Structure formats: C-alpha cells, structure tokens
Amino acid sequence: MIYVMKKIKLYFISIILQIILYFVFKTNKWKVIGEENFINALQNKQPIFLCTWHARFLYAIYFLKIRKTKKLWAISSTHSDSQIMAYFLKRSSFNLIRGSSTRGWNSVIKTMLKIFQDSSSIIAITNDGPKGPPRIAKYGSYKIAKKSNAQIISLFGNSTKFWEVKSWDKLRIPKPFGTIYIEFSKTMNYKNDTNDTAIMLTTFLNENLDQLDKRVS
C-alpha cells in the first residue's frame, strides 16, 4: 500500500513539474541549428544514437517532444527516485529502456542491441548519466552504438536565461521569456576509433557543446 501511494505521489509530482516546464519552454523563443543533420540521418538506413550530457537533457527531451520524433527510446533508471523522470519521458513520447550503468546494465545492453536492429530506431542518452562524472562519456553505450553501426549525433541545448542547479552535473533549466538554442551536430566519424574507451566520443560531445555555448554567450 505504501509503495502504491508513493507511485501515485510521484506521478502527480511529475505532472506538476511538467506543467511548469511547459510554461517555461513555451514562453521562450526557439532557434534550431543543424536540424538538417538529423533529417539527413533519418533518411539513411541506419539507427541513430542521439547523445547529450546530463546537464542539458531537459532541452533535448522537450525539443524531441514538440518535434514528435517517432521510434524514440531513452534509458530510465529503475531507482525509485527516477520514477518522476520515467513518467515525464513517457508523456513526452519516449519508449523506455529501464536500467542504468549500475543496475540491470546487462538487460539494458541486450535491449539496446535489439532496438538497434531496427534501422529506423533512435536511442537518446545522457552519456555521463546517471551520476557522472560530468562531461565524460561512458564506454558501454558507445561500444553498443559502434557494434550496431549506429549514427552518432550530439543534441545540445542552451538558453540566454537559465537557472543552474547545484548538482553534480550543474543541471540547466531555462528561465521564461528568453531564447532557447538547440543544435544537432553532424554525424560523428568513429570508424577509425579502435580504443576501448570513449575518449573520442567525449571529445566530440564537448567540442559541440562548447561551440553552442559560445554561440549563445
């Protein structure tokens, strides 16, 4: 009974938060850069791995929601504290892969590999989630993308006005009545990356985020 009541409570909290975020995002102007890179990737017969950092995931989620992107997947932790985000993602048209790098990772790997067998599938991921360290990509998901020959594209957001949460990732939340910038990168060329690390992916993501931040500042 306590478990059920907690789930109900988290569900309604997620609705309230989503309403607040809807107002915040709706009152901002939007500038989208490089969307043609994403459109071109969609036309290829290869799955897509959309990558962002945990600090900017709200921008990515909301843009993909209003874009009504199809066959979209995201990883959501099985921890009870992550249930709010799971509800939020479901209402934002995401299919969920439940698990994380610390819980149920083997199941996540199998699910991702199966999803990537569909050439039109898209998996969006925060490559430094769920708990960091910030702006350093984990190798596991990158290895899966390489094995599946998925197209890797970064998706970052920033805004002219924002709050920055004092958390491990310095999560950014846009303030109302500013301008939100969304940027898709070109497809990452990782064919010659033979290292058993995600250094190349980390560099790729950080370079694209730094480029966007300079554009906004």
XYZ file of N, CA and C in Angstrom:
651
model
N 0.827 -1.210 0.000
C 0.000 0.000 0.000
C 0.861 1.260 0.000
N 1.915 1.234 0.831
C 2.822 2.385 0.896
C 3.497 2.603 -0.454
N 3.889 1.476 -1.097
C 4.543 1.556 -2.405
C 3.610 2.164 -3.444
N 2.349 1.743 -3.417
C 1.356 2.262 -4.365
C 1.137 3.751 -4.153
N 1.012 4.161 -2.887
C 0.796 5.573 -2.572
C 1.986 6.424 -3.018
N 3.194 5.865 -2.866
C 4.390 6.592 -3.290
C 4.396 6.781 -4.805
N 3.994 5.742 -5.544
C 3.945 5.839 -7.006
C 2.928 6.885 -7.449
N 1.785 6.912 -6.765
C 0.751 7.907 -7.092
C 1.265 9.313 -6.825
N 1.944 9.476 -5.692
C 2.508 10.780 -5.325
C 3.522 11.240 -6.365
N 4.423 10.342 -6.751
C 5.442 10.686 -7.742
C 4.813 11.016 -9.091
N 3.740 10.316 -9.426
C 3.046 10.563 -10.688
C 2.493 11.983 -10.737
N 1.844 12.403 -9.662
C 1.263 13.746 -9.637
C 2.342 14.831 -9.545
N 3.437 14.535 -8.866
C 4.560 15.480 -8.838
C 5.105 15.672 -10.250
N 5.204 14.570 -10.994
C 5.726 14.653 -12.364
C 4.812 15.498 -13.247
N 3.501 15.415 -13.029
C 2.553 16.221 -13.807
C 2.739 17.705 -13.509
N 2.865 18.035 -12.225
C 3.054 19.436 -11.821
C 4.336 20.001 -12.423
N 5.418 19.226 -12.320
C 6.701 19.672 -12.872
C 6.615 19.846 -14.387
N 5.900 18.951 -15.045
C 5.785 19.040 -16.499
C 4.983 20.271 -16.914
N 3.970 20.618 -16.146
C 3.186 21.825 -16.431
C 4.060 23.068 -16.289
N 4.874 23.093 -15.238
C 5.780 24.230 -15.020
C 6.774 24.347 -16.170
N 7.366 23.209 -16.545
C 8.342 23.218 -17.634
C 7.691 23.589 -18.965
N 6.456 23.162 -19.164
C 5.729 23.526 -20.382
C 5.611 25.043 -20.488
N 5.259 25.685 -19.382
C 5.148 27.147 -19.366
C 6.497 27.793 -19.672
N 7.544 27.284 -19.032
C 8.883 27.851 -19.216
C 9.322 27.741 -20.674
N 9.215 26.552 -21.250
C 9.659 26.346 -22.626
C 8.769 27.081 -23.626
N 7.483 27.157 -23.328
C 6.538 27.792 -24.244
C 6.759 29.298 -24.337
N 7.248 29.921 -23.283
C 7.430 31.378 -23.276
C 8.771 31.802 -23.859
N 9.583 30.837 -24.276
C 10.873 31.145 -24.892
C 10.770 31.151 -26.412
N 11.608 31.957 -27.043
C 11.805 31.860 -28.484
C 12.747 30.685 -28.736
N 12.664 30.115 -29.938
C 13.488 28.954 -30.260
C 14.332 29.209 -31.504
N 15.585 28.783 -31.427
C 16.462 28.797 -32.595
C 17.094 27.412 -32.715
N 16.820 26.751 -33.833
C 17.314 25.393 -34.049
C 18.406 25.418 -35.105
N 19.546 24.855 -34.764
C 20.720 24.864 -35.639
C 21.081 23.428 -36.011
N 21.339 23.203 -37.277
C 21.821 21.898 -37.730
C 20.772 20.804 -37.794
N 19.495 21.176 -37.815
C 18.462 20.132 -37.862
C 18.557 19.306 -39.148
N 19.124 19.905 -40.181
C 19.290 19.153 -41.437
C 20.201 17.938 -41.230
N 21.123 18.018 -40.272
C 21.984 16.870 -39.969
C 21.157 15.697 -39.446
N 20.186 16.014 -38.610
C 19.291 14.988 -38.062
C 18.363 14.442 -39.142
N 17.839 15.325 -39.968
C 16.936 14.913 -41.050
C 17.663 13.992 -42.032
N 18.895 14.352 -42.375
C 19.687 13.514 -43.284
C 19.947 12.136 -42.676
N 20.217 12.121 -41.377
C 20.469 10.846 -40.697
C 19.220 9.970 -40.685
N 18.059 10.603 -40.528
C 16.798 9.857 -40.535
C 16.552 9.183 -41.881
N 17.083 9.770 -42.942
C 16.860 9.235 -44.289
C 17.791 8.070 -44.619
N 18.847 7.918 -43.827
C 19.753 6.788 -44.012
C 19.153 5.536 -43.371
N 19.547 4.392 -43.844
C 19.025 3.140 -43.288
C 19.947 2.631 -42.180
N 20.125 3.492 -41.169
C 20.933 3.146 -40.003
C 20.275 3.736 -38.762
N 20.327 3.012 -37.632
C 19.779 3.572 -36.397
C 20.575 4.793 -35.957
N 19.987 5.581 -35.072
C 20.611 6.830 -34.622
C 20.814 6.803 -33.112
N 21.991 7.248 -32.699
C 22.342 7.374 -31.284
C 22.455 8.867 -30.986
N 21.426 9.442 -30.351
C 21.420 10.866 -30.011
C 22.054 11.058 -28.644
N 23.130 11.813 -28.594
C 23.897 11.946 -27.358
C 23.855 13.362 -26.797
N 23.742 13.455 -25.490
C 23.817 14.744 -24.805
C 24.425 14.516 -23.429
N 24.720 15.592 -22.733
C 25.182 15.493 -21.349
C 23.999 15.656 -20.407
N 24.106 15.097 -19.226
C 23.009 15.109 -18.256
C 22.569 16.534 -17.925
N 23.492 17.467 -17.924
C 23.177 18.857 -17.567
C 22.219 19.515 -18.547
N 22.125 18.987 -19.765
C 21.304 19.631 -20.800
C 20.144 18.746 -21.267
N 19.836 17.701 -20.518
C 18.851 16.744 -21.028
C 17.438 17.316 -21.143
N 17.091 18.315 -20.339
C 15.746 18.894 -20.424
C 15.496 19.539 -21.786
N 16.518 20.218 -22.304
C 16.392 20.837 -23.630
C 16.125 19.769 -24.692
N 16.902 18.688 -24.623
C 16.779 17.619 -25.620
C 15.410 16.953 -25.556
N 14.967 16.627 -24.341
C 13.674 15.959 -24.178
C 12.548 16.810 -24.740
N 12.540 18.083 -24.357
C 11.409 18.919 -24.751
C 11.389 19.150 -26.259
N 12.575 19.356 -26.852
C 12.586 19.586 -28.301
C 12.124 18.351 -29.062
N 12.593 17.182 -28.657
C 12.180 15.953 -29.335
C 10.685 15.703 -29.150
N 10.150 16.156 -28.022
C 8.713 16.020 -27.766
C 7.908 16.874 -28.747
N 8.260 18.150 -28.863
C 7.480 19.034 -29.734
C 7.722 18.708 -31.208
N 8.855 18.065 -31.486
C 9.144 17.661 -32.867
C 8.370 16.400 -33.253
N 7.829 15.713 -32.245
C 7.057 14.485 -32.449
C 7.897 13.424 -33.157
N 9.109 13.252 -32.649
C 10.029 12.265 -33.211
C 9.517 10.852 -32.932
N 9.524 9.992 -33.949
C 8.992 8.637 -33.811
C 10.098 7.629 -33.509
N 9.679 6.474 -32.998
C 10.573 5.358 -32.660
C 11.733 5.831 -31.789
N 11.381 6.573 -30.753
C 12.361 7.219 -29.883
C 12.444 6.493 -28.545
N 13.658 6.154 -28.148
C 13.896 5.421 -26.904
C 14.829 6.202 -25.991
N 14.686 5.977 -24.693
C 15.595 6.582 -23.714
C 15.789 5.609 -22.562
N 16.944 5.692 -21.923
C 17.227 4.850 -20.758
C 16.746 5.565 -19.505
N 15.996 4.856 -18.683
C 15.499 5.409 -17.423
C 15.885 4.469 -16.291
N 16.495 5.006 -15.262
C 16.938 4.199 -14.129
C 15.755 3.519 -13.451
N 16.009 2.349 -12.877
C 14.971 1.619 -12.145
C 14.842 2.098 -10.705
N 15.715 2.999 -10.289
C 15.654 3.510 -8.917
C 14.367 4.292 -8.713
N 13.794 4.193 -7.520
C 12.514 4.857 -7.233
C 12.595 6.368 -7.404
N 13.765 6.944 -7.139
C 13.933 8.395 -7.273
C 13.844 8.848 -8.727
N 14.017 7.909 -9.654
C 13.973 8.243 -11.078
C 12.584 8.053 -11.679
N 11.612 7.682 -10.843
C 10.276 7.409 -11.361
C 9.614 8.656 -11.932
N 9.898 9.817 -11.327
C 9.336 11.072 -11.838
C 9.784 11.298 -13.276
N 11.082 11.086 -13.519
C 11.607 11.262 -14.873
C 11.022 10.225 -15.830
N 10.794 9.014 -15.345
C 10.200 7.981 -16.193
C 8.800 8.394 -16.650
N 7.998 8.918 -15.734
C 6.660 9.407 -16.095
C 6.759 10.544 -17.111
N 7.707 11.441 -16.864
C 7.903 12.596 -17.740
C 8.269 12.148 -19.152
N 9.178 11.186 -19.246
C 9.611 10.683 -20.549
C 8.468 9.992 -21.294
N 7.687 9.204 -20.579
C 6.563 8.507 -21.213
C 5.570 9.493 -21.817
N 5.291 10.568 -21.074
C 4.341 11.559 -21.586
C 4.956 12.426 -22.676
N 6.258 12.281 -22.876
C 6.947 13.022 -23.931
C 7.225 12.146 -25.145
N 6.472 11.044 -25.248
C 6.514 10.142 -26.421
C 7.771 9.289 -26.499
N 8.459 9.097 -25.373
C 9.619 8.215 -25.340
C 9.193 6.803 -24.951
N 9.789 5.814 -25.606
C 9.738 4.439 -25.112
C 10.887 4.276 -24.124
N 10.685 3.501 -23.081
C 11.691 3.432 -22.024
C 12.459 2.118 -22.019
N 13.765 2.242 -21.798
C 14.639 1.112 -21.509
C 14.980 1.250 -20.031
N 14.491 0.351 -19.189
C 14.678 0.501 -17.750
C 15.991 -0.137 -17.304
N 16.802 0.651 -16.607
C 18.081 0.183 -16.105
C 19.086 1.314 -16.110
N 20.315 1.039 -15.690
C 21.366 2.052 -15.674
C 22.713 1.356 -15.698
N 23.777 2.151 -15.636
C 25.127 1.576 -15.648
C 25.440 0.855 -14.346
N 24.626 1.069 -13.315
C 24.868 0.433 -12.016
C 23.817 -0.617 -11.677
N 22.644 -0.566 -12.343
C 21.574 -1.517 -12.053
C 21.005 -2.079 -13.359
N 21.069 -3.402 -13.500
C 20.458 -4.038 -14.662
C 21.103 -3.688 -15.982
N 22.413 -3.432 -15.977
C 23.077 -2.986 -17.197
C 23.072 -4.057 -18.284
N 23.210 -5.333 -17.902
C 23.199 -6.401 -18.907
C 21.885 -6.431 -19.669
N 20.797 -6.200 -18.950
C 19.484 -6.152 -19.591
C 19.377 -4.957 -20.534
N 19.957 -3.826 -20.125
C 19.956 -2.618 -20.961
C 20.719 -2.877 -22.257
N 21.871 -3.529 -22.148
C 22.689 -3.837 -23.325
C 21.903 -4.681 -24.328
N 21.281 -5.741 -23.829
C 20.507 -6.628 -24.706
C 19.367 -5.877 -25.387
N 18.702 -5.023 -24.612
C 17.574 -4.266 -25.165
C 18.037 -3.282 -26.229
N 19.144 -2.575 -25.960
C 19.661 -1.608 -26.926
C 20.073 -2.291 -28.225
N 20.742 -3.423 -28.111
C 21.165 -4.157 -29.307
C 19.957 -4.605 -30.131
N 18.916 -5.033 -29.438
C 17.695 -5.464 -30.127
C 17.015 -4.281 -30.816
N 16.948 -3.143 -30.126
C 16.323 -1.942 -30.697
C 17.075 -1.482 -31.934
N 18.404 -1.506 -31.858
C 19.227 -1.042 -32.973
C 19.164 -1.967 -34.189
N 18.538 -3.143 -34.050
C 18.330 -3.998 -35.220
C 17.318 -3.374 -36.181
N 16.497 -2.483 -35.647
C 15.562 -1.716 -36.472
C 16.308 -0.487 -36.983
N 16.509 -0.404 -38.271
C 17.331 0.662 -38.849
C 16.725 2.051 -38.692
N 15.450 2.135 -38.315
C 14.808 3.442 -38.152
C 14.690 3.865 -36.687
N 15.305 3.111 -35.796
C 15.179 3.400 -34.365
C 16.150 4.494 -33.919
N 15.770 5.175 -32.833
C 16.584 6.248 -32.257
C 16.675 6.029 -30.753
N 17.880 6.025 -30.227
C 18.070 5.971 -28.777
C 18.735 7.266 -28.342
N 18.074 7.976 -27.438
C 18.633 9.206 -26.870
C 19.217 8.877 -25.504
N 20.399 9.381 -25.225
C 21.076 9.013 -23.989
C 21.888 10.174 -23.435
N 21.945 10.255 -22.114
C 22.879 11.172 -21.452
C 24.138 10.354 -21.176
N 25.176 10.618 -21.913
C 26.353 9.745 -21.888
C 27.166 9.806 -20.603
N 26.904 10.806 -19.752
C 27.595 10.864 -18.463
C 26.657 10.517 -17.311
N 25.435 10.116 -17.620
C 24.471 9.774 -16.578
C 24.658 8.350 -16.079
N 24.002 7.970 -14.964
C 23.104 8.853 -14.212
C 23.784 9.694 -13.131
N 25.063 9.381 -12.829
C 25.689 10.095 -11.709
C 27.093 10.605 -12.002
N 27.456 10.689 -13.268
C 28.739 11.275 -13.606
C 29.886 10.289 -13.632
N 31.109 10.814 -13.697
C 31.493 12.232 -13.634
C 30.984 13.024 -14.841
N 30.793 14.341 -14.646
C 30.193 15.157 -15.699
C 31.071 15.288 -16.937
N 30.398 15.289 -18.081
C 31.023 15.538 -19.382
C 32.131 14.539 -19.722
N 31.983 13.315 -19.216
C 32.872 12.218 -19.591
C 31.988 11.045 -20.011
N 32.083 10.649 -21.262
C 31.207 9.603 -21.794
C 31.603 8.228 -21.265
N 30.591 7.427 -20.984
C 30.822 6.043 -20.572
C 30.988 5.173 -21.819
N 31.854 4.166 -21.694
C 32.209 3.372 -22.868
C 31.123 2.378 -23.268
N 30.368 1.862 -22.303
C 29.411 0.791 -22.588
C 28.444 1.107 -23.708
N 27.753 2.230 -23.591
C 26.757 2.592 -24.606
C 27.422 2.933 -25.943
N 28.602 3.533 -25.871
C 29.352 3.865 -27.090
C 29.743 2.588 -27.833
N 30.146 1.579 -27.086
C 30.519 0.291 -27.672
C 29.325 -0.336 -28.393
N 28.143 -0.228 -27.780
C 26.926 -0.769 -28.389
C 26.618 -0.046 -29.700
N 26.754 1.277 -29.686
C 26.497 2.068 -30.893
C 27.446 1.658 -32.019
N 28.723 1.471 -31.678
C 29.708 1.066 -32.680
C 29.395 -0.329 -33.223
N 29.045 -1.221 -32.315
C 28.737 -2.598 -32.713
C 27.521 -2.646 -33.626
N 26.577 -1.745 -33.407
C 25.341 -1.708 -34.191
C 25.461 -0.819 -35.422
N 26.645 -0.219 -35.602
C 26.865 0.694 -36.730
C 25.854 1.843 -36.724
N 25.555 2.334 -35.535
C 24.590 3.430 -35.393
C 25.245 4.766 -35.729
N 24.448 5.683 -36.227
C 24.914 7.045 -36.483
C 24.896 7.814 -35.157
N 26.008 8.431 -34.818
C 26.095 9.179 -33.566
C 25.998 10.672 -33.854
N 25.017 11.310 -33.236
C 24.792 12.750 -33.386
C 24.627 13.359 -32.002
N 25.255 14.492 -31.767
C 25.043 15.174 -30.484
C 23.841 16.104 -30.599
N 23.121 16.238 -29.495
C 21.974 17.139 -29.415
C 22.100 17.929 -28.118
N 22.394 19.219 -28.254
C 22.574 20.056 -27.068
C 21.650 21.261 -27.103
N 21.356 21.768 -25.919
C 20.549 22.968 -25.791
C 21.178 23.937 -24.810
N 20.865 25.199 -24.989
C 21.278 26.251 -24.059
C 20.263 27.375 -24.191
N 20.305 28.314 -23.287
C 19.353 29.421 -23.338
C 19.999 30.696 -22.828
N 19.447 31.808 -23.257
C 20.000 33.108 -22.859
C 19.725 33.399 -21.390
N 18.692 32.755 -20.839
C 18.379 32.892 -19.413
C 18.170 31.499 -18.829
N 18.822 31.212 -17.724
C 18.669 29.875 -17.146
C 19.033 29.864 -15.665
N 18.497 28.857 -14.982
C 18.938 28.532 -13.633
C 19.931 27.379 -13.738
N 20.920 27.364 -12.860
C 21.869 26.252 -12.825
C 21.809 25.609 -11.447
N 21.385 24.363 -11.419
C 21.212 23.637 -10.163
C 22.574 23.258 -9.590
N 22.701 23.338 -8.273
C 23.953 22.953 -7.613
C 23.978 21.434 -7.416
N 24.114 20.740 -8.516
C 24.158 19.278 -8.512
C 25.446 18.822 -9.182
N 25.682 17.521 -9.195
C 26.929 17.007 -9.763
C 27.102 17.406 -11.229
N 25.983 17.534 -11.947
C 26.054 17.835 -13.378
C 25.849 19.306 -13.711
N 25.481 20.118 -12.687
C 25.136 21.538 -12.893
C 24.004 21.659 -13.919
N 22.927 20.957 -13.611
C 21.754 20.920 -14.480
C 21.252 22.317 -14.809
N 20.991 22.559 -16.089
C 20.463 23.854 -16.529
C 18.969 23.752 -16.812
N 18.245 24.737 -16.284
C 16.807 24.849 -16.512
C 16.546 26.230 -17.095
N 15.975 26.314 -18.283
C 15.748 27.640 -18.876
C 14.758 28.461 -18.065
N 14.987 29.764 -18.031
C 14.037 30.687 -17.421
C 13.033 31.132 -18.485
N 11.878 31.628 -18.075
C 10.892 32.110 -19.052
C 11.387 33.346 -19.805
N 10.822 33.551 -20.986
C 10.983 34.778 -21.767
C 12.428 35.054 -22.209
N 13.107 33.992 -22.588
C 14.433 34.131 -23.174
C 14.439 33.497 -24.558
N 15.604 33.068 -24.991
C 15.736 32.361 -26.269
C 16.466 31.049 -26.034
N 15.877 29.977 -26.506
C 16.476 28.651 -26.387
C 17.142 28.280 -27.710
N 18.364 27.803 -27.610
C 19.113 27.341 -28.780
C 19.234 25.816 -28.717
N 18.915 25.170 -29.822
C 19.066 23.726 -29.962
C 20.009 23.475 -31.133
N 20.976 22.585 -30.928
C 21.913 22.322 -32.032
C 22.173 20.828 -32.200
N 21.969 20.359 -33.434
C 22.332 18.999 -33.830
C 23.698 19.045 -34.511
N 24.567 18.132 -34.146
C 25.875 18.071 -34.803
C 25.781 17.271 -36.096
N 26.847 17.298 -36.852
C 26.983 16.367 -37.962
C 27.261 14.981 -37.381
N 27.086 13.959 -38.192
C 27.316 12.594 -37.721
C 28.789 12.396 -37.372
N 29.029 11.787 -36.232
C 30.399 11.533 -35.778
C 31.030 10.413 -36.605
N 32.268 10.617 -37.018
C 33.014 9.589 -37.744
C 33.897 8.832 -36.752
N 33.453 7.640 -36.382
C 34.201 6.863 -35.384
C 34.790 5.575 -35.981
N 34.787 5.469 -37.293
C 35.208 4.223 -37.940
C 36.650 3.837 -37.596
N 37.504 4.837 -37.382
C 38.914 4.548 -37.107
C 39.230 4.510 -35.616
N 38.200 4.585 -34.780
C 38.413 4.568 -33.336
C 38.498 3.119 -32.859
N 39.716 2.656 -32.576
C 39.928 1.272 -32.147
C 40.185 1.167 -30.647
N 40.143 2.288 -29.931
C 40.399 2.276 -28.490
C 39.198 1.724 -27.722
N 39.475 1.018 -26.639
C 38.411 0.504 -25.776
C 38.041 1.545 -24.726
N 37.883 2.765 -25.170
C 37.472 3.866 -24.295
C 36.504 4.742 -25.082
N 35.942 5.711 -24.403
C 35.025 6.642 -25.081
C 35.645 8.029 -25.180
N 36.981 8.082 -25.257
C 37.670 9.372 -25.315
C 37.244 10.164 -26.549
N 37.153 9.490 -27.690
C 36.770 10.186 -28.918
C 35.354 10.749 -28.801
N 34.442 9.971 -28.222
C 33.068 10.443 -28.042
C 33.019 11.606 -27.062
N 33.774 11.520 -25.983
C 33.827 12.612 -25.002
C 34.289 13.903 -25.658
N 35.352 13.811 -26.448
C 35.882 14.988 -27.147
C 34.861 15.542 -28.130
N 34.234 14.654 -28.875
C 33.219 15.045 -29.860
C 32.078 15.818 -29.198
N 31.569 15.297 -28.100
C 30.446 15.943 -27.409
C 30.853 17.279 -26.801
N 32.006 17.319 -26.164
C 32.442 18.564 -25.528
C 32.725 19.662 -26.547
N 33.290 19.292 -27.672
C 33.549 20.294 -28.718
C 32.242 20.887 -29.241
N 31.239 20.042 -29.429
C 29.956 20.531 -29.938
C 29.214 21.368 -28.905
N 29.293 20.992 -27.634
C 28.647 21.795 -26.591
C 29.345 23.137 -26.434
N 30.671 23.134 -26.433
C 31.419 24.395 -26.311
C 31.094 25.334 -27.468
N 30.933 24.764 -28.650
C 30.589 25.565 -29.829
C 29.226 26.235 -29.644
N 28.262 25.481 -29.136
C 26.928 26.043 -28.903
C 26.963 27.116 -27.818
N 27.673 26.852 -26.733
C 27.730 27.817 -25.629
C 28.358 29.136 -26.062
N 29.367 29.056 -26.926
C 29.979 30.285 -27.447
C 28.992 31.047 -28.318
N 28.174 30.320 -29.043
C 27.181 30.939 -29.911
C 26.134 31.695 -29.083
N 25.777 31.135 -27.942
C 24.733 31.722 -27.098
C 25.258 32.876 -26.258
N 26.508 32.777 -25.821
C 27.064 33.799 -24.909
C 27.371 35.112 -25.641
